[in-house]
Coordinates of C-alpha atoms in Angstrom, one line a residue:
X5 CA 0.0 0.0 0.0
X6 CA 2.9 2.4 0.8
X7 CA 4.1 2.1 -2.8
X8 CA 0.8 3.7 -3.9
X9 CA 1.5 6.9 -2.0
X10 CA 3.2 9.3 -4.4
X11 CA 3.9 12.2 -2.0
X12 CA 5.5 10.7 1.2
X13 CA 7.4 7.4 1.5
X14 CA 7.6 6.0 5.0
X15 CA 11.1 4.6 5.8
X16 CA 12.7 3.2 8.9
X17 CA 15.2 5.6 10.5
X18 CA 18.8 4.3 10.6
X19 CA 21.0 7.3 11.4
X20 CA 21.4 10.9 10.5
X21 CA 24.5 10.2 8.4
X22 CA 22.7 7.6 6.3
X23 CA 19.7 10.0 5.7
X24 CA 22.0 12.8 4.8
X25 CA 23.8 10.6 2.3
X26 CA 20.6 9.4 0.7
X27 CA 19.1 12.9 0.7
X28 CA 15.5 12.1 -0.4
X29 CA 13.2 14.8 0.7
X30 CA 10.0 12.7 0.1
X31 CA 11.0 10.1 2.7
X32 CA 9.6 10.4 6.2
X33 CA 10.6 8.5 9.4
X34 CA 8.5 8.1 12.5
X35 CA 9.9 8.3 16.0
X36 CA 8.2 7.3 19.3
X37 CA 8.6 10.2 21.8
X38 CA 11.3 8.3 23.9
X39 CA 13.4 7.6 20.8
X40 CA 13.0 11.2 19.5
X41 CA 14.0 12.5 23.0
X42 CA 17.0 10.3 23.0
X43 CA 18.1 11.5 19.6
X44 CA 17.4 15.1 20.6
X45 CA 19.5 14.8 23.7
X46 CA 22.5 13.1 22.0
X47 CA 22.6 14.8 18.7
X48 CA 20.5 18.1 18.8
X49 CA 22.3 19.9 15.9
X50 CA 22.2 16.8 13.7
X51 CA 18.4 16.4 14.4
X52 CA 17.8 20.0 13.3
X53 CA 19.9 19.4 10.1
X54 CA 18.0 16.2 9.5
X55 CA 14.6 18.1 9.6
X56 CA 15.9 20.5 7.0
X57 CA 16.1 17.7 4.4
X58 CA 13.1 15.4 5.1
X59 CA 10.1 15.0 7.3
X60 CA 9.9 13.5 10.8
X61 CA 6.8 12.4 12.7
X62 CA 6.7 12.1 16.5
X63 CA 4.0 10.1 18.2
X64 CA 3.2 9.4 21.9
X65 CA 4.6 6.3 23.5
X66 CA 2.3 3.2 23.9
X67 CA 2.5 3.3 27.7
X68 CA 0.4 6.4 27.9
X69 CA -2.8 4.4 28.6
X70 CA -4.5 7.5 30.0
X71 CA -4.1 9.2 26.6
X72 CA -1.9 11.9 28.2
X73 CA 0.4 14.0 26.0
X74 CA 4.1 15.0 26.0
X75 CA 5.3 18.6 25.6
X76 CA 5.4 19.3 21.8
X77 CA 7.6 22.4 22.3
X78 CA 10.7 20.1 22.7
X79 CA 10.3 18.8 19.2
X80 CA 9.2 22.1 17.7
X81 CA 12.5 23.4 18.9
X82 CA 14.3 20.8 16.7
X83 CA 12.2 21.6 13.6
X84 CA 10.1 18.4 13.6
X85 CA 7.2 18.8 11.2
X86 CA 4.6 16.4 12.4
X87 CA 4.2 16.3 16.2
X88 CA 1.3 14.0 16.9
X89 CA -0.8 14.3 20.1
X90 CA -3.8 12.6 21.7
X91 CA -6.6 15.0 20.7
X92 CA -9.0 13.4 23.1
X93 CA -7.1 14.8 26.0
X94 CA -7.3 18.6 26.4
X95 CA -4.3 19.1 28.7
X96 CA -1.6 21.8 28.7
X97 CA 0.3 20.2 25.9
X98 CA -2.8 20.2 23.7
X99 CA -3.5 23.8 24.6
X100 CA 0.0 24.7 23.5
X101 CA -0.6 23.0 20.2
X102 CA -3.9 24.8 19.7
X103 CA -2.4 28.1 20.6
X104 CA 0.6 27.5 18.3
X105 CA -1.7 27.2 15.2
X106 CA -4.1 29.9 16.1
X107 CA -2.2 32.7 14.5
X108 CA -2.0 31.2 11.0
X109 CA -5.7 31.2 10.3
X110 CA -5.9 27.8 11.9
X111 CA -4.9 26.2 8.6
X112 CA -2.6 23.7 10.3
X113 CA 0.6 24.8 8.8
X114 CA 3.3 27.2 10.0
X115 CA 6.6 28.1 8.4
X116 CA 9.7 27.3 10.4
X117 CA 12.1 30.1 11.1
X118 CA 14.6 30.9 8.4
X119 CA 17.7 29.6 10.4
X120 CA 16.0 26.2 10.7
X121 CA 15.5 26.0 6.9
X122 CA 18.7 27.4 5.4
X123 CA 21.6 24.9 4.8
X124 CA 24.3 27.4 5.8
X125 CA 22.8 28.0 9.3
X126 CA 23.4 25.7 12.2
X127 CA 21.2 25.8 15.3
X128 CA 21.5 24.1 18.7
X129 CA 18.1 23.9 20.4
X130 CA 19.8 23.8 23.8
X131 CA 21.8 27.1 23.2
X132 CA 21.8 29.7 26.0
X133 CA 23.4 32.5 23.9
X134 CA 21.8 34.6 21.2
X135 CA 21.4 33.0 17.8
X136 CA 23.3 34.5 15.0
X137 CA 21.1 36.9 13.1
X138 CA 18.3 36.8 15.7
X139 CA 17.8 39.7 18.1
X140 CA 16.8 38.5 21.6
X141 CA 13.8 40.3 23.2
X142 CA 13.0 41.7 26.6
X143 CA 9.4 41.2 27.5
X144 CA 7.5 42.9 30.4
X145 CA 3.9 42.0 31.3
X146 CA 1.9 43.9 33.9
X147 CA -1.5 42.5 34.9
X148 CA -3.7 45.5 35.7
X149 CA -7.2 44.2 36.1
X150 CA -9.8 41.6 35.0
X151 CA -13.3 41.8 33.7
X152 CA -16.2 39.4 34.2
X153 CA -13.9 36.5 35.1
X154 CA -16.7 34.5 36.9
X155 CA -20.3 34.9 38.0
X156 CA -19.4 33.5 41.4
X157 CA -18.3 35.5 44.4
X158 CA -14.8 33.9 44.5
X159 CA -11.3 35.1 44.6
X160 CA -9.2 34.9 41.4
X161 CA -5.5 35.0 40.5
X162 CA -3.4 35.0 37.3
X163 CA -0.4 32.9 36.4
X164 CA 2.1 33.6 33.6
X165 CA 4.2 30.9 31.9
X166 CA 6.8 31.1 29.1
X167 CA 7.4 28.2 26.7
X168 CA 10.2 28.0 24.1
X169 CA 13.8 27.0 24.1
X170 CA 15.0 25.4 27.4
X171 CA 16.7 28.6 28.4
X172 CA 13.5 30.6 27.6
X173 CA 11.0 28.2 29.3
X174 CA 9.8 29.4 32.7
X175 CA 6.9 27.5 34.3
X176 CA 4.8 29.6 36.7
X177 CA 7.1 32.5 36.4
X178 CA 4.6 34.9 37.9
X179 CA 1.5 34.6 40.1
X180 CA -0.6 37.5 41.3
X181 CA -2.2 37.7 44.7
X182 CA -5.7 36.3 45.0
X183 CA -8.5 39.0 44.8
X184 CA -10.7 38.9 47.8
X185 CA -14.1 37.6 46.6
X186 CA -14.1 39.8 43.5
X187 CA -14.3 38.0 40.2
X188 CA -16.2 40.8 38.3
X189 CA -13.6 43.5 38.1
X190 CA -10.5 42.5 40.2
X191 CA -7.6 44.9 40.3
X192 CA -4.0 43.8 40.9
X193 CA -1.6 46.5 42.0
X194 CA 1.6 44.5 41.5
X195 CA 4.9 44.9 39.7
X196 CA 5.3 43.7 36.2
X197 CA 6.9 40.4 35.4
X198 CA 10.0 40.9 33.2
X199 CA 11.5 38.2 31.0
X200 CA 14.9 39.8 30.8
X201 CA 16.2 37.7 27.8
X202 CA 14.1 35.7 25.4
X203 CA 16.8 34.2 23.2
X204 CA 14.5 33.0 20.4
X205 CA 11.2 34.9 20.2
X206 CA 10.0 33.1 17.0
X207 CA 9.7 29.8 18.9
X208 CA 8.5 31.2 22.3
X209 CA 4.9 31.5 23.5
X210 CA 3.5 33.4 26.4
X211 CA 0.6 31.8 28.4
X212 CA -1.6 33.9 30.7
X213 CA -4.1 31.7 32.7
X214 CA -6.7 32.7 35.2
X215 CA -7.8 30.5 38.1
X216 CA -10.2 30.6 41.0
X217 CA -8.8 30.6 44.5
X218 CA -9.3 26.8 44.8
X219 CA -7.3 26.2 41.6
X220 CA -10.2 25.7 39.3
X221 CA -9.4 26.8 35.7
X222 CA -11.3 29.8 34.3
X223 CA -9.6 30.7 31.1
X224 CA -6.3 31.3 29.4
X225 CA -4.6 32.7 26.4
X226 CA -1.5 31.5 24.6
X227 CA 0.2 34.1 22.4
X228 CA 3.4 33.7 20.4
X229 CA 6.0 36.2 21.5
X230 CA 6.6 37.3 17.9
X231 CA 3.0 38.3 17.7
X232 CA 3.0 40.5 20.9
X233 CA 2.8 44.2 20.4
X234 CA 3.7 46.8 23.1
X235 CA 1.0 48.9 24.8
X236 CA -2.2 48.4 26.7
X237 CA -4.4 45.5 25.6
X238 CA -7.6 43.7 26.4
X239 CA -6.9 40.0 26.1
X240 CA -10.1 37.9 25.7
X241 CA -9.7 34.5 27.3
X242 CA -10.1 31.0 25.8
X243 CA -11.5 27.8 27.4
X244 CA -9.6 24.6 27.6
X245 CA -10.5 23.7 24.0
X246 CA -9.2 27.2 22.9
X247 CA -12.7 28.4 22.1
X248 CA -13.4 32.1 22.8
X249 CA -15.2 33.0 26.0
X250 CA -17.8 35.7 25.6
X251 CA -17.1 38.0 28.6
X252 CA -13.9 37.1 30.5
X253 CA -10.9 39.3 29.7
X254 CA -7.8 40.8 31.2
X255 CA -6.4 44.3 30.9
X256 CA -2.6 44.3 30.6
X257 CA 0.3 46.5 29.8
X258 CA 3.1 45.0 27.7
X259 CA 6.5 46.2 26.8
X260 CA 8.6 44.5 24.1
X261 CA 12.2 45.7 23.6
X262 CA 15.4 44.4 22.1
X263 CA 17.6 42.7 24.7
X264 CA 20.4 44.9 25.8
X265 CA 23.2 43.6 28.1
X266 CA 23.7 45.3 31.4
X267 CA 27.0 46.8 30.3
X268 CA 25.2 48.9 27.7
X269 CA 22.0 49.6 29.7
X270 CA 23.1 53.2 30.5
X271 CA 23.9 54.0 26.9
X272 CA 20.6 52.7 25.6
X273 CA 18.7 54.5 28.3
X274 CA 20.4 57.8 27.3
X275 CA 19.6 57.1 23.6
X276 CA 16.0 56.2 24.2
X277 CA 15.3 59.3 26.4
X278 CA 17.9 61.9 25.5
X279 CA 15.9 64.8 27.0
X280 CA 15.8 63.2 30.4
X281 CA 19.5 62.3 30.2
X282 CA 20.5 65.9 29.2
X283 CA 18.4 67.3 32.1
X284 CA 20.1 64.9 34.5
X285 CA 23.5 65.9 33.3
X286 CA 22.6 69.6 33.7
X287 CA 21.3 69.0 37.2
X288 CA 24.5 67.3 38.2
X289 CA 26.6 70.1 36.6
X290 CA 24.5 72.7 38.6
X291 CA 25.1 70.8 41.8
X292 CA 28.8 70.6 41.2
X293 CA 28.9 74.3 40.2
X294 CA 27.1 75.2 43.5
X295 CA 29.8 73.2 45.5
X296 CA 32.6 74.9 43.5
X297 CA 31.1 78.4 44.2
X298 CA 31.0 77.7 47.9
X299 CA 34.6 76.6 48.0
X300 CA 35.6 79.7 46.0
X301 CA 33.7 81.9 48.5
X302 CA 35.6 80.4 51.4
X303 CA 38.9 81.0 49.6
X304 CA 38.0 84.6 49.0
X305 CA 37.1 85.0 52.6
X306 CA 40.4 83.7 53.7
X307 CA 42.2 86.1 51.4
X308 CA 40.3 89.0 52.9
X309 CA 41.3 87.9 56.3
X310 CA 44.9 87.7 55.2
X311 CA 44.8 91.2 53.6
X312 CA 43.2 92.8 56.6
X313 CA 45.5 91.4 59.2
X314 CA 48.5 93.4 60.5
X315 CA 50.5 90.3 61.3
X316 CA 54.0 90.1 59.7
X317 CA 54.7 88.2 56.5
X318 CA 56.0 85.2 58.5
X319 CA 52.6 84.7 60.0
X320 CA 51.0 84.7 56.6
X321 CA 53.3 81.9 55.5
X322 CA 52.3 80.0 58.6
X323 CA 48.6 80.5 57.8
X324 CA 49.1 78.9 54.4
X325 CA 50.7 75.9 56.1
X326 CA 47.5 75.3 58.1
X327 CA 45.2 75.4 55.0
X328 CA 44.1 71.8 54.2
X329 CA 44.9 70.5 50.7
X330 CA 41.8 69.7 48.7
X331 CA 41.8 65.9 48.0
X332 CA 45.6 66.1 48.3
X333 CA 45.9 68.1 45.0
X334 CA 46.3 71.7 46.3
X335 CA 49.2 73.4 44.6
X336 CA 49.9 75.7 47.6
X337 CA 53.3 74.7 49.0
X338 CA 53.4 73.3 52.5
X339 CA 56.2 74.9 54.2
X340 CA 56.8 74.2 57.9
X341 CA 58.0 77.0 60.2
X342 CA 61.7 77.4 59.9
X343 CA 64.1 77.9 62.8
X344 CA 64.8 81.5 63.9
X345 CA 68.4 81.2 62.7
X346 CA 67.3 80.4 59.2
X347 CA 64.6 83.0 59.0
X348 CA 67.0 85.8 58.8
X349 CA 68.8 84.2 55.9
X350 CA 65.7 83.5 53.9
X351 CA 63.4 86.5 53.8
X352 CA 59.8 85.9 52.7
X353 CA 58.8 87.4 49.4
X354 CA 56.7 86.8 46.3
X355 CA 59.2 84.3 45.2
X356 CA 58.1 81.9 48.0
X357 CA 55.1 81.0 45.9
X358 CA 57.2 79.4 43.1
X359 CA 57.6 75.9 44.7
X360 CA 54.0 75.2 43.6
X361 CA 55.2 75.0 40.0
X362 CA 58.2 73.1 41.1
X363 CA 56.0 70.6 42.9
X364 CA 54.2 69.8 39.7
X365 CA 57.5 69.6 37.8
X366 CA 58.7 67.0 40.3
X367 CA 55.6 64.9 40.0
X368 CA 55.5 65.2 36.2
X369 CA 59.2 64.3 36.0
X370 CA 58.5 61.1 38.0
X371 CA 55.3 60.1 36.1
X372 CA 55.7 57.8 33.1
X373 CA 53.2 58.0 30.2
X374 CA 51.7 54.6 29.4
X375 CA 49.5 54.4 26.3
X376 CA 47.1 51.5 25.6
X377 CA 47.7 49.4 22.6
X378 CA 45.7 50.4 19.6
X379 CA 43.5 48.0 17.6
X380 CA 46.1 48.0 14.8
X381 CA 48.8 47.0 17.2
X382 CA 46.7 44.2 18.6
X383 CA 46.2 42.9 15.0
X384 CA 50.0 42.7 14.6
X385 CA 50.3 40.2 17.5
X386 CA 51.6 36.8 16.5
X387 CA 48.5 34.9 17.6
X388 CA 46.2 37.0 15.5
X389 CA 48.5 36.9 12.4
X390 CA 48.8 33.1 12.8
X391 CA 45.0 32.8 12.9
X392 CA 44.7 34.9 9.7
X393 CA 47.2 32.8 7.9
X394 CA 45.4 29.6 9.0
X395 CA 42.1 31.0 7.7
X396 CA 43.7 32.1 4.5
X397 CA 44.9 28.6 3.8
X398 CA 41.5 27.1 4.6
X399 CA 39.8 29.5 2.3
X400 CA 42.4 28.9 -0.4
X401 CA 41.9 25.2 -0.1
X402 CA 38.1 25.6 -0.3
X403 CA 38.4 27.7 -3.5
X404 CA 40.8 25.2 -5.0
X405 CA 38.4 22.4 -4.2
X406 CA 35.5 24.1 -6.0
X407 CA 37.7 25.0 -8.9
X408 CA 38.8 21.4 -9.2
X409 CA 35.1 20.3 -9.2
X410 CA 34.3 22.9 -11.9
X411 CA 37.2 21.8 -14.1
X412 CA 36.2 18.2 -13.9
X413 CA 32.6 19.0 -14.7
X414 CA 33.6 21.1 -17.7
X415 CA 36.0 18.4 -18.9
X416 CA 33.3 15.7 -18.6
X417 CA 30.7 17.8 -20.6
X418 CA 33.3 18.7 -23.2
X419 CA 34.1 15.0 -23.7
X420 CA 30.4 14.2 -24.0
X421 CA 29.9 16.9 -26.6
X422 CA 32.9 15.6 -28.5
X423 CA 31.6 12.1 -28.4
X424 CA 28.1 13.3 -29.6
X425 CA 29.7 15.2 -32.5
X426 CA 31.9 12.3 -33.5
X427 CA 28.9 9.9 -33.3
X428 CA 27.0 12.3 -35.6
X429 CA 29.9 12.4 -38.0
X430 CA 30.0 8.6 -38.2
X431 CA 26.3 8.3 -38.7
X432 CA 26.4 10.9 -41.4
X433 CA 29.2 9.3 -43.3
X434 CA 27.5 5.9 -43.0
X435 CA 24.3 7.3 -44.3
X436 CA 26.1 8.9 -47.3
X437 CA 27.9 5.7 -48.1
X438 CA 24.7 3.6 -48.0
X439 CA 23.0 6.1 -50.3
X440 CA 26.0 6.1 -52.6
X441 CA 25.8 2.3 -53.0
X442 CA 22.1 2.4 -53.6
X443 CA 22.6 5.3 -56.1
X444 CA 24.8 3.1 -58.4
X445 CA 22.0 0.7 -58.8
X446 CA 19.2 3.3 -59.3
X447 CA 20.3 6.8 -60.3
X448 CA 17.3 9.0 -59.8
X449 CA 16.5 12.4 -58.3
X450 CA 14.1 10.7 -55.8
X451 CA 17.1 9.0 -54.0
X452 CA 18.9 12.3 -53.7
X453 CA 15.9 14.0 -52.1
X454 CA 15.6 11.1 -49.6
X455 CA 19.3 11.4 -48.7
X456 CA 18.9 15.2 -48.0
X457 CA 15.8 14.5 -45.9
X458 CA 17.5 11.9 -43.8
X459 CA 20.5 14.1 -43.3
X460 CA 18.3 17.0 -42.1
X461 CA 16.5 14.7 -39.6
X462 CA 19.9 13.5 -38.4
X463 CA 21.1 17.1 -37.9
X464 CA 17.9 18.0 -36.0
X465 CA 18.3 15.1 -33.7
X466 CA 21.9 15.9 -33.0
X467 CA 21.1 19.6 -32.3
X468 CA 18.3 18.6 -29.9
X469 CA 20.6 16.2 -28.0
X470 CA 23.2 18.9 -28.0
X471 CA 20.8 21.5 -26.6
X472 CA 19.7 19.0 -23.8
X473 CA 23.3 18.5 -23.0
X474 CA 23.9 22.2 -22.8
X475 CA 20.9 22.7 -20.5
X476 CA 22.1 19.9 -18.2
X477 CA 25.5 21.4 -18.0
X478 CA 24.0 24.8 -17.2
X479 CA 22.0 23.4 -14.3
X480 CA 25.0 21.4 -12.9
X481 CA 27.3 24.4 -13.1
X482 CA 24.7 26.7 -11.5
X483 CA 24.2 24.2 -8.7
X484 CA 28.0 24.0 -8.2
X485 CA 28.4 27.7 -8.1
X486 CA 25.6 28.2 -5.6
X487 CA 27.2 25.6 -3.4
X488 CA 30.6 27.4 -3.7
X489 CA 28.9 30.7 -2.9
X490 CA 27.1 29.5 0.3
X491 CA 30.1 27.5 1.5
X492 CA 32.5 30.4 1.1
X493 CA 30.0 32.8 2.8
X494 CA 29.6 30.4 5.8
X495 CA 33.3 29.9 6.0
X496 CA 34.0 33.7 6.0
X497 CA 31.4 34.2 8.7
X498 CA 33.0 31.5 10.9
X499 CA 36.4 33.1 10.2
X500 CA 35.1 36.5 11.3
X501 CA 33.7 35.0 14.5
X502 CA 37.0 33.2 15.3
X503 CA 39.0 36.4 14.5
X504 CA 36.8 38.5 16.8
X505 CA 37.2 35.9 19.6
X506 CA 40.9 35.7 19.1
X507 CA 41.3 39.5 19.0
X508 CA 39.2 39.8 22.2
X509 CA 41.4 37.2 24.0
X510 CA 44.6 38.9 22.8
X511 CA 43.3 42.3 23.9
X512 CA 42.3 41.0 27.4
X513 CA 45.7 39.3 27.8
X514 CA 47.6 42.4 26.7
X515 CA 45.5 44.7 28.9
X516 CA 46.1 42.5 31.9
X517 CA 49.8 42.5 31.3
X518 CA 49.7 46.3 30.9
X519 CA 47.9 46.7 34.1
X520 CA 50.4 44.5 35.9
X521 CA 53.2 46.6 34.4
X522 CA 51.5 49.8 35.5
X523 CA 51.5 48.6 39.1
X524 CA 55.2 48.0 38.9
X525 CA 55.7 51.4 37.4
X526 CA 53.8 53.0 40.2
X527 CA 56.0 51.4 42.8
X528 CA 59.1 52.5 40.9
X529 CA 57.8 56.1 40.6
X530 CA 57.2 56.2 44.4
X531 CA 60.8 55.1 45.0
X532 CA 62.2 57.7 42.5
X533 CA 60.1 60.4 44.2
X534 CA 61.5 59.5 47.6
X535 CA 65.1 59.5 46.2
X536 CA 64.6 62.9 44.8
X537 CA 63.1 64.3 47.9
X538 CA 65.9 62.8 50.0
X539 CA 68.4 64.4 47.7
X540 CA 66.6 67.7 48.1
X541 CA 66.7 67.3 51.9
X542 CA 70.4 66.8 51.8
X543 CA 70.9 69.8 49.7
X544 CA 68.7 71.8 52.1
X545 CA 70.9 70.7 55.1
X546 CA 74.1 71.4 53.2
X547 CA 72.8 74.9 52.3
X548 CA 71.9 75.6 55.9
X549 CA 75.4 74.5 57.0
X550 CA 77.1 76.6 54.3
X551 CA 75.3 79.7 55.6
X552 CA 75.6 78.9 59.2
X553 CA 78.2 76.5 60.2
X554 CA 76.9 76.2 63.8
X555 CA 73.6 74.5 62.8
X556 CA 72.3 72.6 65.9
X557 CA 70.8 69.1 65.9
X558 CA 67.4 70.6 66.7
X559 CA 67.5 72.7 63.6
X560 CA 68.4 69.6 61.5
X561 CA 65.6 67.6 63.1
X562 CA 63.2 70.5 62.3
X563 CA 64.3 70.4 58.6
X564 CA 63.9 66.7 58.5
X565 CA 60.5 66.9 60.1
X566 CA 59.3 69.5 57.6
X567 CA 60.6 67.4 54.7
X568 CA 58.8 64.3 56.0
X569 CA 55.5 66.2 55.8
X570 CA 56.3 67.5 52.4
X571 CA 57.1 64.0 51.1
X572 CA 53.8 62.7 52.5
X573 CA 51.9 65.3 50.6
X574 CA 53.9 64.7 47.4
X575 CA 53.2 61.0 47.7
X576 CA 49.5 61.7 48.0
X577 CA 49.5 63.8 44.9
X578 CA 51.5 61.2 43.1
X579 CA 49.0 58.5 44.0
X580 CA 46.1 60.7 42.8
X581 CA 47.9 61.3 39.5
X582 CA 48.6 57.6 39.2
X583 CA 44.9 56.7 39.9
X584 CA 43.8 59.2 37.2
X585 CA 46.3 57.7 34.8
X586 CA 45.0 54.2 35.6
X587 CA 41.4 55.3 35.1
X588 CA 42.3 56.9 31.7
X589 CA 44.1 53.7 30.7
X590 CA 41.0 51.6 31.7
X591 CA 38.8 53.9 29.6
X592 CA 41.1 53.4 26.6
X593 CA 41.0 49.6 27.2
X594 CA 37.2 49.8 27.2
X595 CA 37.2 51.8 24.0
X596 CA 39.4 49.2 22.4
X597 CA 37.0 46.4 23.4
X598 CA 34.1 48.4 22.0
X599 CA 36.0 48.9 18.7
X600 CA 36.5 45.1 18.5
X601 CA 32.8 44.6 19.0
X602 CA 32.1 47.2 16.4
X603 CA 34.4 45.4 13.9
X604 CA 32.0 42.4 13.7
X605 CA 29.0 44.1 11.9
X606 CA 31.5 45.9 9.5
X607 CA 33.1 42.6 8.7
X608 CA 29.7 41.0 8.1
X609 CA 28.8 43.7 5.6
X610 CA 32.2 43.3 3.9
X611 CA 31.7 39.6 3.7
X612 CA 28.3 40.2 2.0
X613 CA 29.9 42.6 -0.6
X614 CA 32.8 40.2 -1.1
X615 CA 30.5 37.2 -1.7
X616 CA 28.4 39.2 -4.1
X617 CA 31.5 40.2 -6.1
X618 CA 32.8 36.7 -5.9
X619 CA 29.5 35.3 -7.2
X620 CA 29.6 37.8 -10.1
X621 CA 33.2 36.9 -10.9
X622 CA 32.3 33.2 -10.8
X623 CA 29.4 33.9 -13.1
X624 CA 31.6 35.7 -15.6
X625 CA 34.1 32.9 -15.6
X626 CA 31.3 30.4 -16.2
X627 CA 30.0 32.4 -19.1
X628 CA 33.5 32.5 -20.6
X629 CA 33.6 28.7 -20.4
X630 CA 30.2 28.6 -22.0
X631 CA 31.4 30.8 -24.9
X632 CA 34.5 28.6 -25.4
X633 CA 32.5 25.3 -25.3
X634 CA 29.3 26.3 -27.1
X635 CA 27.9 28.8 -29.6
X636 CA 27.7 32.5 -28.9
X637 CA 24.0 32.7 -29.5
X638 CA 23.2 30.5 -26.5
X639 CA 25.4 32.7 -24.2
X640 CA 23.5 35.8 -25.4
X641 CA 20.2 34.2 -24.4
X642 CA 21.7 33.2 -21.1
X643 CA 22.8 36.8 -20.4
X644 CA 19.3 38.0 -21.1

């Protein structure tokens, strides 16, 4: 009986490799749910690839004597076309099935997502990261109120479930509080449930169900995530058989956004609401300006006190010593009171303010500039260059392989054309010889016309066979070029992904080495600063000795004590400068990482343009072969 079926041929499943080798799209294999689950667990990617080539049917196991159902979402994720259920049991699995086919006019067919149909895409149904080419969604649902949920005076509550990939599936993700004896117009003042990352929205479904306080089912609604639109909505409920209920409904607010990682949340928030972001920045700037004005007022007050005082200049210097340094970055020199014997030798004047510039000179002379490695420098690393060479060899080998196939195919068709032409020549000569022998016996014009007619028929037959051979070669060459185009495109995308990962790893390694080097440099700078200050202290003592040879030990101790305080302040300023330098370096590192992430979409666009140019170049080469092998007239028709 199965031989009479002309559309689908049922066959026993052996292995994915055997089915791929046979490659017959009209064959279909049936799997019991346990066998299908085993294959899905062991070989998920191969199962998806298998369903791209032929049909698969899943049916419940025989031990389900109660006619219960398995979860069909597991096998929809693998691209199985026929997922059979027990229709006599209206359980959650059956409700998912009814909700799945509600949004296609209930015709019973739904087109699989593109990445589950294209041969150059590979999909793992157990993936936890975003799928290439698919933007993950962030879904937020807030249950506001209900209308006419029940004619009884009972409490009601709402549950929300998400079904899809294993990473997206969340059973009983949210449950509202039970309304107190109000089923006509209950109101729930609760926070929204947020599904932060829905990896594959095209395969995910949202289920909103309403129950009485005892757990009795009132109604539900299953909506594909790809069909949800943001805003306020009245959702009419369905019964267990997915039939519309007349009155019960829920009033909800839904937000659907593209998923954004937490690292870029602030940037996206600023882009989505720039006015609020600018106002916030202005508010912060005004607050900082107010603080700055207050500090400036205090400084002006201090200056007025200094100008109005009748104290000698030495007291003014002492007053500057007591002023605190702001965050350790004040440029006012901290000069301790000098011994009386030294005050006479060093009169206070306007030149005493010059050490502030000298302080910055000392710190700047110690600091070492350290620039982050640029993106071009990272690309010159040996690991990245080695990866590029490896990928170049792989791509070259792939192109050589396709060229070899093309040359073999052209040689084969050229040989067949030559054989066909030689066969025509032999038949033509044999026909002429036979007519020549017959013409010796009966010389008449009738025999000549018969010869011409047979030769014309022979030419027409040969031309027809030659045209069929040309058409066959065109189809085979076109198929081969398409295979080359898609294989090169997939290979380039994989290479780009590998290069980005390699470049990211190299950047992280180089940045960690640079930060370690920066810590060593900071320690070395502190040591250099201490050496310079110690040298300056010795010069100060020697200068005091040269001016007054009878310098007491107390005066030396006072000089040393003042220089200790000065060194402490210098070290604080140096540490602040080092921290700023480190923050600047980290910002540059972050910019480099962002540049690496931005390289990927540019590379994808360049791959697309390169593959188009490659396809056009291949087509031109193929047309040249056609012109060499066949007549020009056929090539002109092909160009049209």
